[in-house]
Amino acid sequence: LQFLIFFFQINLRLILVSGKTKEFLFSPNDSAADIAKHVYDNWPMDWEEEQVSSPNILRLIYQGRFLHGNVTLGALKLPFGKTTVMHLVARETLPEPNSQGQRNREKTGESNCCVIL
């Protein structure tokens, strides 16, 4: 039974900006907010210098994107029995979806309109 419980969990290796890492086991039903709270409540001893004041400012980054609080590991289709790497950062707010793309278009002068002749 212990093996089955382990088998249906997702192993996350969380990396801080400092490069320090720690692995945690989570359920596919756990959300990004659940993970942030768990990590905050079980903050590793060797991460003491990076301790934050609240779990609400911990953000997960997966494949270059910030995960919003309600997204679950199951929704990301993460594999069981393998280690998935995510970055953990302290940040007050999340960027708006597609805001980076909008800023890039403004910088390059690219526009989404067309000319019909």
mmCIF file with all atom_site columns, C-alpha atoms in Angstrom, residues 98 100-114:
data_model
loop_
_atom_site.group_PDB
_atom_site.id
_atom_site.type_symbol
_atom_site.label_atom_id
_atom_site.label_alt_id
_atom_site.label_comp_id
_atom_site.label_asym_id
_atom_site.label_entity_id
_atom_site.label_seq_id
_atom_site.pdbx_PDB_ins_code
_atom_site.Cartn_x
_atom_site.Cartn_y
_atom_site.Cartn_z
_atom_site.occupancy
_atom_site.B_iso_or_equiv
_atom_site.pdbx_formal_charge
_atom_site.auth_seq_id
_atom_site.auth_comp_id
_atom_site.auth_asym_id
_atom_site.auth_atom_id
_atom_site.pdbx_PDB_model_num
ATOM 1  C CA . ASN A 1 98  ? -0.161 37.442 -22.595 1.00 0.00 ? 98  ASN A CA 1
ATOM 2  C CA . GLN A 1 100 ? 4.688  39.755 -22.188 1.00 0.00 ? 100 GLN A CA 1
ATOM 3  C CA . GLY A 1 101 ? 3.558  39.257 -25.774 1.00 0.00 ? 101 GLY A CA 1
ATOM 4  C CA . GLN A 1 102 ? 1.832  42.648 -25.757 1.00 0.00 ? 102 GLN A CA 1
ATOM 5  C CA . ARG A 1 103 ? 4.990  44.360 -24.480 1.00 0.00 ? 103 ARG A CA 1
ATOM 6  C CA . ASN A 1 104 ? 7.079  42.646 -27.153 1.00 0.00 ? 104 ASN A CA 1
ATOM 7  C CA . ARG A 1 105 ? 4.728  43.852 -29.901 1.00 0.00 ? 105 ARG A CA 1
ATOM 8  C CA . GLU A 1 106 ? 4.945  47.407 -28.560 1.00 0.00 ? 106 GLU A CA 1
ATOM 9  C CA . LYS A 1 107 ? 8.750  47.293 -28.608 1.00 0.00 ? 107 LYS A CA 1
ATOM 10 C CA . THR A 1 108 ? 9.016  45.894 -32.132 1.00 0.00 ? 108 THR A CA 1
ATOM 11 C CA . GLY A 1 109 ? 6.205  47.973 -33.567 1.00 0.00 ? 109 GLY A CA 1
ATOM 12 C CA . GLU A 1 110 ? 4.571  44.769 -34.791 1.00 0.00 ? 110 GLU A CA 1
ATOM 13 C CA . SER A 1 111 ? 0.855  45.029 -35.256 1.00 0.00 ? 111 SER A CA 1
ATOM 14 C CA . ASN A 1 112 ? -1.950 42.584 -35.858 1.00 0.00 ? 112 ASN A CA 1
ATOM 15 C CA . CYS A 1 113 ? -3.699 44.527 -38.619 1.00 0.00 ? 113 CYS A CA 1
ATOM 16 C CA . CYS A 1 114 ? -3.506 43.813 -42.290 1.00 0.00 ? 114 CYS A CA 1
#
